[in-house]
Amino acid sequence: FFLIYAFTIHKRIVRFFSFFYLFVLLMVVNYSPIIWLFTKLPLLNYLRGAGRWMFLGGFLSALLVAFGFDTFLERADSHLRTKLLNGFMWLAGIVSGTILIAKILIIFWGDTILQWFHGYFDSYIYLSRPHLQPLQFYHDLINRYYTQVATLFDPLSPYVFFPVLSLCLAAILLFRYARGISSRYFFIRAAILLSVFNFVTVFLPFHPTFSRPLADYIPSTAVFLQKNPGLSFSVFPGNAQADFFRPYQDDINGRVLFFYEALQPNTNQRFSVSSLGYYDNLMNRRMAHLAGYLGNEKSVLKFPILHDSKVLSKDKIALVESRKWLMDLLGIKYLVSVFPLNEKQFPKVFTST
């Protein structure tokens, strides 16, 4: 609320930060014309990692919230202020009501809705064109997405209850202060406590942490490469490895172990292992082009087949194998792969489970 309210302030310094904030938002939007322009300008075209602009966006939003909060304390009544306040109250009510109604529908008609999705996919999508996977694979995928969406409307889930509770408490607090029911002294302290409560109850559940023993774990792949020095490269063509870590989608410890053993780009730095597979938000265009050509999933430059989600993993691996000449030119000694490779071209020297 205070962030949006800051955009109604006419002070020059606030206007500057407001427009700067909008610029940052445009910088992080996929296919933004500003990003395209940056890739054409000298010097700037060597910079990568537009998503890192969100760090600056977080700083700017904090400044704008502070300006909005300070101005709101003045209780200067205006038509726009009243409309924003009423809109925020409606938002809290609509979100709460939608969650309750959706939960009731899921409880009584959830199975019927899921069967309808299965039937619609079977009749109008699966039969309309050839698919790469058997029908049950897509049914499991639909079930998974349906469960994820249903969880968003579960008021008993901490992922839903605490954010909605914070939203409703904020709406009540703003309303009472704007109507003169609460004092300035009470409003400031209640707002601080609510911010702390929201941070603790929302930030922690949405940022899971892996177990403490994993912090000291050294994968067997890294141990082998430490004992047998040489430039390595992890084969991750266009996120094809997702087929392997999908079973760990809800298990952060399993995902971390998988990424450790497979030496996902940048993981090698933690274990002092030399690797060509890395990602840096200041990666230059030539390096991004080279990484993408070898199938690096994190490369901002995408290539046909390698980064096409509709292409089978085996076809992506075959294309990577055909570029062995480039790997030899770069001095790559070891390939780390969760996929079976042609052992005549790439003799197997180590296996990790």
PDB file of C-alpha atoms in Angstrom, residues 27 31-50 53 283-285 288 300-301:
ATOM      1  CA  MET A  27      14.691  -4.288 -16.842  1.00  0.00           C
ATOM      2  CA  TYR A  31      11.653  -9.898 -23.516  1.00  0.00           C
ATOM      3  CA  SER A  32      11.755  -6.289 -22.306  1.00  0.00           C
ATOM      4  CA  PRO A  33      12.653  -3.809 -25.096  1.00  0.00           C
ATOM      5  CA  ILE A  34      15.023  -2.086 -22.658  1.00  0.00           C
ATOM      6  CA  ILE A  35      17.022  -5.285 -22.235  1.00  0.00           C
ATOM      7  CA  TRP A  36      17.148  -5.622 -26.031  1.00  0.00           C
ATOM      8  CA  LEU A  37      18.460  -2.053 -26.251  1.00  0.00           C
ATOM      9  CA  PHE A  38      21.128  -2.747 -23.636  1.00  0.00           C
ATOM     10  CA  THR A  39      22.431  -5.672 -25.715  1.00  0.00           C
ATOM     11  CA  LYS A  40      23.020  -3.268 -28.615  1.00  0.00           C
ATOM     12  CA  LEU A  41      24.887  -0.524 -26.751  1.00  0.00           C
ATOM     13  CA  PRO A  42      28.711  -0.611 -26.551  1.00  0.00           C
ATOM     14  CA  LEU A  43      30.101  -1.889 -23.232  1.00  0.00           C
ATOM     15  CA  LEU A  44      26.605  -2.511 -21.857  1.00  0.00           C
ATOM     16  CA  ASN A  45      26.150  -5.333 -24.379  1.00  0.00           C
ATOM     17  CA  TYR A  46      28.758  -7.337 -22.422  1.00  0.00           C
ATOM     18  CA  LEU A  47      26.680  -7.345 -19.247  1.00  0.00           C
ATOM     19  CA  ARG A  48      24.300 -10.178 -18.412  1.00  0.00           C
ATOM     20  CA  GLY A  49      21.943 -11.179 -15.599  1.00  0.00           C
ATOM     21  CA  ALA A  50      19.081  -8.684 -15.856  1.00  0.00           C
ATOM     22  CA  TRP A  53      18.396  -5.607 -11.115  1.00  0.00           C
ATOM     23  CA  MET A 283      29.254 -12.940 -17.925  1.00  0.00           C
ATOM     24  CA  ASN A 284      30.319 -11.390 -21.222  1.00  0.00           C
ATOM     25  CA  ARG A 285      28.554 -12.149 -24.474  1.00  0.00           C
ATOM     26  CA  ALA A 288      27.543 -16.748 -22.759  1.00  0.00           C
ATOM     27  CA  VAL A 300      21.164 -16.236 -21.503  1.00  0.00           C
ATOM     28  CA  LEU A 301      21.777 -17.131 -25.152  1.00  0.00           C
TER      29      LEU A 301
END
